[in-house]
């Protein structure tokens, strides 16, 4: 529950090192406070839990906004959770007490929200200088957009991915949340690198990921050009592939065969 402060935190910490369900792996013993919600934020700690980290998910009394999503169990596999109201002084004291003993904190709040709740990087670093603090706001450090919400379909649109997938002037949404999934993978990679850096130097640091940066990174080849460069392939409702040696073909029995000999 969200009730007490340091006493409740102390009770949690006595159990934290003894999570019988934690997986064995290279991150065994690493403690992660997961303050994230939706997909991109929680999925990164889920990957780290699969590598042995002990992840404690902190949820508001109303729960993660995606608790009703069919993928919620996968996004949060391997974690334990605790209900804390960060809008109260008692709730903030509880999470600050946990932060003193954490190795990693993960959050994907809008920057102003994290500051209002006393959970921004500077506040946490004063409590625990060795903390590795992963921020994954939708628009990164882009000040003009930092107060706006960001979701995968929005970044698919802003980055041009839906137009490229649809072909011509007919946008087509990827039903798989590519930006969410890849932001989570990149954030887990960043945390692992920061843990290695801390092992070598003793220094904590902030790691910054965003849906915006991911939406550009996964289209790096399409955004790379030079004089005389061929135009990148565009999709469409009947797009089989970019060339005769890299495409789908219909076969007997209404089956499909993909050839990749390019």
Tab-separated table of C-alpha atoms in Angstrom:
chain	number	residue	atom	x	y	z
A	1	UNK	CA	0.000	0.000	0.000
A	2	UNK	CA	0.903	3.657	-0.177
A	3	UNK	CA	0.474	4.440	3.496
A	4	UNK	CA	3.704	4.657	5.494
A	5	UNK	CA	7.045	6.211	4.757
A	6	UNK	CA	10.473	4.930	5.775
A	7	UNK	CA	9.031	2.094	7.872
A	8	UNK	CA	7.140	0.642	4.921
A	9	UNK	CA	10.200	1.090	2.714
A	10	UNK	CA	12.372	-0.712	5.266
A	11	UNK	CA	9.886	-3.588	5.274
A	12	UNK	CA	10.074	-3.785	1.487
A	13	UNK	CA	13.863	-3.685	1.488
A	14	UNK	CA	14.160	-6.609	3.895
A	15	UNK	CA	12.384	-8.713	1.254
A	16	UNK	CA	13.944	-7.105	-1.815
A	17	UNK	CA	17.169	-9.184	-1.930
A	18	UNK	CA	15.172	-12.385	-1.498
A	19	UNK	CA	12.907	-12.432	-4.516
A	20	UNK	CA	12.571	-16.183	-5.040
A	21	UNK	CA	11.103	-15.580	-8.498
A	22	UNK	CA	14.003	-13.484	-9.801
A	23	UNK	CA	15.779	-15.119	-12.716
A	24	UNK	CA	19.441	-16.020	-12.662
A	25	UNK	CA	21.502	-13.910	-15.009
A	26	UNK	CA	24.267	-11.351	-15.418
A	27	UNK	CA	22.190	-8.652	-13.664
A	28	UNK	CA	21.364	-10.744	-10.594
A	29	UNK	CA	21.424	-8.492	-7.530
A	30	UNK	CA	20.741	-5.287	-9.473
A	31	UNK	CA	17.772	-3.423	-7.959
A	32	UNK	CA	15.542	-1.426	-10.283
A	33	UNK	CA	12.724	0.927	-9.308
A	34	UNK	CA	10.329	1.083	-12.231
A	35	UNK	CA	8.212	4.261	-12.162
A	36	UNK	CA	7.204	3.934	-15.820
A	37	UNK	CA	3.859	3.223	-17.447
A	38	UNK	CA	2.357	2.321	-20.835
A	39	UNK	CA	4.691	0.246	-23.102
A	40	UNK	CA	8.079	1.820	-23.908
A	41	UNK	CA	8.849	2.653	-20.269
A	42	UNK	CA	7.982	-0.653	-18.526
A	43	UNK	CA	9.241	-2.907	-21.334
A	44	UNK	CA	12.871	-1.852	-20.782
A	45	UNK	CA	12.910	-3.008	-17.132
A	46	UNK	CA	11.138	-6.163	-18.257
A	47	UNK	CA	14.144	-6.959	-20.480
A	48	UNK	CA	16.479	-6.255	-17.561
A	49	UNK	CA	14.413	-8.545	-15.308
A	50	UNK	CA	14.901	-11.277	-17.899
A	51	UNK	CA	18.646	-10.794	-17.368
A	52	UNK	CA	18.278	-11.314	-13.615
A	53	UNK	CA	17.597	-7.806	-12.279
A	54	UNK	CA	15.145	-7.487	-9.392
A	55	UNK	CA	12.540	-4.987	-10.594
A	56	UNK	CA	10.026	-3.307	-8.293
A	57	UNK	CA	7.247	-1.581	-10.231
A	58	UNK	CA	5.772	1.453	-8.485
A	59	UNK	CA	2.176	2.164	-9.488
A	60	UNK	CA	-0.244	4.927	-8.533
A	61	UNK	CA	-3.432	3.886	-6.697
A	62	UNK	CA	-5.327	3.896	-10.014
A	63	UNK	CA	-2.740	1.508	-11.477
A	64	UNK	CA	-0.728	1.666	-14.685
A	65	UNK	CA	-2.811	3.242	-17.461
A	66	UNK	CA	-2.194	0.114	-19.557
A	67	UNK	CA	-3.295	-2.456	-16.938
A	68	UNK	CA	-6.265	-3.323	-19.167
A	69	UNK	CA	-4.032	-3.756	-22.251
A	70	UNK	CA	-3.708	-7.364	-23.369
A	71	UNK	CA	0.079	-7.013	-23.380
A	72	UNK	CA	0.381	-5.676	-19.830
A	73	UNK	CA	1.543	-9.020	-18.428
A	74	UNK	CA	4.325	-9.238	-20.985
A	75	UNK	CA	5.381	-5.591	-20.579
A	76	UNK	CA	5.808	-6.234	-16.857
A	77	UNK	CA	6.903	-9.862	-16.742
A	78	UNK	CA	9.312	-10.752	-13.951
A	79	UNK	CA	8.524	-7.747	-11.726
A	80	UNK	CA	6.955	-7.232	-8.335
A	81	UNK	CA	4.780	-4.186	-7.750
A	82	UNK	CA	3.855	-1.811	-4.963
A	83	UNK	CA	1.080	0.790	-4.880
A	84	UNK	CA	2.343	4.266	-3.918
A	85	UNK	CA	0.700	7.667	-4.212
A	86	UNK	CA	3.572	9.929	-5.237
A	87	UNK	CA	1.311	12.960	-4.916
A	88	UNK	CA	1.471	12.670	-1.120
A	89	UNK	CA	4.462	13.473	1.116
A	90	UNK	CA	4.251	9.959	2.600
A	91	UNK	CA	4.375	8.360	-0.829
A	92	UNK	CA	7.348	10.429	-1.925
A	93	UNK	CA	9.163	9.614	1.316
A	94	UNK	CA	8.575	5.919	0.677
A	95	UNK	CA	9.993	6.004	-2.856
A	96	UNK	CA	12.914	8.204	-1.779
A	97	UNK	CA	13.747	5.630	0.899
A	98	UNK	CA	13.696	2.890	-1.728
A	99	UNK	CA	15.795	5.040	-4.078
A	100	UNK	CA	18.607	5.159	-1.517
A	101	UNK	CA	19.107	1.431	-2.013
A	102	UNK	CA	18.287	1.165	-5.729
A	103	UNK	CA	20.827	0.752	-8.509
A	104	UNK	CA	18.542	1.991	-11.288
A	105	UNK	CA	15.412	4.125	-11.577
A	106	UNK	CA	13.335	4.105	-14.753
A	107	UNK	CA	10.671	6.699	-15.586
A	108	UNK	CA	8.906	7.984	-18.686
A	109	UNK	CA	7.031	10.959	-17.236
A	110	UNK	CA	6.922	14.322	-18.893
A	111	UNK	CA	9.851	16.314	-17.397
A	112	UNK	CA	7.683	18.781	-15.464
A	113	UNK	CA	5.726	15.920	-13.887
A	114	UNK	CA	8.838	14.160	-12.583
A	115	UNK	CA	9.988	17.451	-11.054
A	116	UNK	CA	6.635	18.134	-9.405
A	117	UNK	CA	6.683	14.684	-7.818
A	118	UNK	CA	10.233	15.126	-6.529
A	119	UNK	CA	11.447	12.228	-8.676
A	120	UNK	CA	13.553	14.053	-11.280
A	121	UNK	CA	17.203	13.134	-11.732
A	122	UNK	CA	18.645	15.954	-9.631
A	123	UNK	CA	16.364	15.130	-6.687
A	124	UNK	CA	17.168	11.430	-6.839
A	125	UNK	CA	20.900	12.030	-7.293
A	126	UNK	CA	20.973	14.006	-4.039
A	127	UNK	CA	19.570	10.912	-2.308
A	128	UNK	CA	21.762	8.380	-4.127
A	129	UNK	CA	24.766	9.757	-6.086
A	130	UNK	CA	25.471	6.327	-7.612
A	131	UNK	CA	22.016	6.016	-9.124
A	132	UNK	CA	21.572	5.206	-12.800
A	133	UNK	CA	18.503	7.179	-13.806
A	134	UNK	CA	16.826	6.293	-17.087
A	135	UNK	CA	14.451	8.896	-18.518
A	136	UNK	CA	12.366	7.967	-21.542
A	137	UNK	CA	10.090	10.971	-22.220
A	138	UNK	CA	8.379	10.913	-25.595
A	139	UNK	CA	10.169	13.906	-27.080
A	140	UNK	CA	13.461	13.685	-25.215
A	141	UNK	CA	15.019	17.075	-24.494
A	142	UNK	CA	13.004	18.882	-27.190
A	143	UNK	CA	11.680	21.779	-25.075
A	144	UNK	CA	8.936	22.855	-27.472
A	145	UNK	CA	7.230	19.450	-27.150
A	146	UNK	CA	8.198	18.269	-23.668
A	147	UNK	CA	4.798	19.102	-22.140
A	148	UNK	CA	2.868	17.124	-24.748
A	149	UNK	CA	1.981	13.430	-24.510
A	150	UNK	CA	3.674	11.037	-26.934
A	151	UNK	CA	2.476	7.662	-28.149
A	152	UNK	CA	3.807	5.274	-30.751
A	153	UNK	CA	1.242	6.139	-33.498
A	154	UNK	CA	2.031	9.838	-33.100
A	155	UNK	CA	5.747	9.217	-33.624
A	156	UNK	CA	5.057	6.893	-36.536
A	157	UNK	CA	3.230	9.842	-38.104
A	158	UNK	CA	5.671	12.606	-37.170
A	159	UNK	CA	8.673	10.604	-38.387
A	160	UNK	CA	7.104	9.758	-41.759
A	161	UNK	CA	6.961	6.014	-41.108
A	162	UNK	CA	3.223	5.709	-41.825
A	163	UNK	CA	3.629	7.475	-45.183
A	164	UNK	CA	6.576	5.293	-46.200
A	165	UNK	CA	4.682	2.155	-45.158
A	166	UNK	CA	1.509	3.187	-46.969
A	167	UNK	CA	3.154	4.299	-50.202
A	168	UNK	CA	2.333	7.397	-52.197
A	169	UNK	CA	-0.040	9.606	-50.221
A	170	UNK	CA	-1.871	6.804	-48.365
A	171	UNK	CA	-0.508	6.568	-44.793
A	172	UNK	CA	-0.606	3.118	-43.210
A	173	UNK	CA	-0.140	2.572	-39.463
A	174	UNK	CA	2.127	-0.213	-38.239
A	175	UNK	CA	-0.048	-2.200	-35.826
A	176	UNK	CA	3.106	-3.406	-34.034
A	177	UNK	CA	4.319	-0.504	-31.824
A	178	UNK	CA	7.791	-0.312	-33.365
A	179	UNK	CA	8.891	2.849	-31.567
A	180	UNK	CA	7.744	1.545	-28.187
A	181	UNK	CA	9.460	-1.805	-28.641
A	182	UNK	CA	12.742	-0.369	-29.894
A	183	UNK	CA	12.836	2.430	-27.297
A	184	UNK	CA	12.591	-0.264	-24.614
A	185	UNK	CA	15.421	-2.260	-26.193
A	186	UNK	CA	17.636	0.825	-26.512
A	187	UNK	CA	16.883	1.892	-22.942
A	188	UNK	CA	17.823	-1.551	-21.596
A	189	UNK	CA	21.060	-1.355	-23.604
A	190	UNK	CA	21.757	2.109	-22.158
A	191	UNK	CA	21.181	0.936	-18.588
A	192	UNK	CA	23.481	-2.062	-19.083
A	193	UNK	CA	26.212	0.244	-20.443
A	194	UNK	CA	25.738	2.649	-17.512
A	195	UNK	CA	26.018	-0.233	-15.029
A	196	UNK	CA	29.308	-1.265	-16.635
A	197	UNK	CA	30.536	2.343	-16.477
A	198	UNK	CA	29.644	2.534	-12.783
A	199	UNK	CA	31.421	-0.754	-12.118
A	200	UNK	CA	34.586	0.714	-13.634
A	201	UNK	CA	34.379	4.266	-12.256
A	202	UNK	CA	31.891	4.278	-9.357
A	203	UNK	CA	29.910	6.999	-11.142
A	204	UNK	CA	26.147	7.018	-11.611
A	205	UNK	CA	24.582	8.915	-14.493
A	206	UNK	CA	21.429	9.827	-16.327
A	207	UNK	CA	20.520	7.821	-19.432
A	208	UNK	CA	18.142	9.511	-21.874
A	209	UNK	CA	16.019	7.721	-24.463
A	210	UNK	CA	12.919	8.882	-26.299
A	211	UNK	CA	10.339	7.745	-28.813
A	212	UNK	CA	11.481	10.597	-31.055
A	213	UNK	CA	15.114	9.471	-31.171
A	214	UNK	CA	14.027	5.876	-31.741
A	215	UNK	CA	11.707	6.827	-34.613
A	216	UNK	CA	14.717	8.368	-36.379
A	217	UNK	CA	17.186	5.634	-35.458
A	218	UNK	CA	15.069	2.794	-36.882
A	219	UNK	CA	14.803	4.695	-40.179
A	220	UNK	CA	18.481	5.653	-40.370
A	221	UNK	CA	18.970	4.055	-43.777
A	222	UNK	CA	15.888	5.796	-45.196
A	223	UNK	CA	17.065	9.179	-43.903
A	224	UNK	CA	20.594	8.743	-45.293
A	225	UNK	CA	21.039	10.240	-48.736
A	226	UNK	CA	23.592	11.715	-51.139
A	227	UNK	CA	23.643	13.090	-54.658
A	228	UNK	CA	22.359	10.356	-56.935
A	229	UNK	CA	21.180	8.092	-54.118
A	230	UNK	CA	18.185	5.890	-55.000
A	231	UNK	CA	14.868	6.788	-53.410
A	232	UNK	CA	13.910	4.487	-50.536
A	233	UNK	CA	11.157	1.977	-51.275
A	234	UNK	CA	7.626	2.935	-50.276
A	235	UNK	CA	5.042	0.433	-49.152
A	236	UNK	CA	1.375	0.241	-50.016
A	237	UNK	CA	-1.670	-2.050	-49.690
A	238	UNK	CA	-0.265	-4.504	-52.258
A	239	UNK	CA	3.449	-3.948	-51.590
A	240	UNK	CA	5.197	-7.294	-52.066
A	241	UNK	CA	8.782	-6.085	-51.754
A	242	UNK	CA	11.254	-3.523	-53.106
A	243	UNK	CA	12.658	-5.643	-55.953
A	244	UNK	CA	12.119	-8.936	-57.848
A	245	UNK	CA	14.852	-10.564	-55.749
A	246	UNK	CA	13.430	-9.311	-52.437
A	247	UNK	CA	9.689	-9.794	-52.288
A	248	UNK	CA	6.722	-12.068	-51.638
A	249	UNK	CA	5.452	-14.423	-54.359
A	250	UNK	CA	2.157	-16.291	-54.480
A	251	UNK	CA	2.511	-20.069	-54.810
A	252	UNK	CA	0.133	-22.948	-55.338
A	253	UNK	CA	-2.415	-23.508	-52.613
A	254	UNK	CA	-2.747	-19.814	-51.801
A	255	UNK	CA	0.533	-19.802	-49.875
A	256	UNK	CA	3.231	-17.151	-49.905
A	257	UNK	CA	6.986	-17.496	-50.418
A	258	UNK	CA	9.442	-14.722	-49.575
A	259	UNK	CA	12.618	-14.557	-51.660
A	260	UNK	CA	15.611	-12.586	-50.382
A	261	UNK	CA	18.436	-12.893	-52.878
A	262	UNK	CA	19.238	-9.220	-53.285
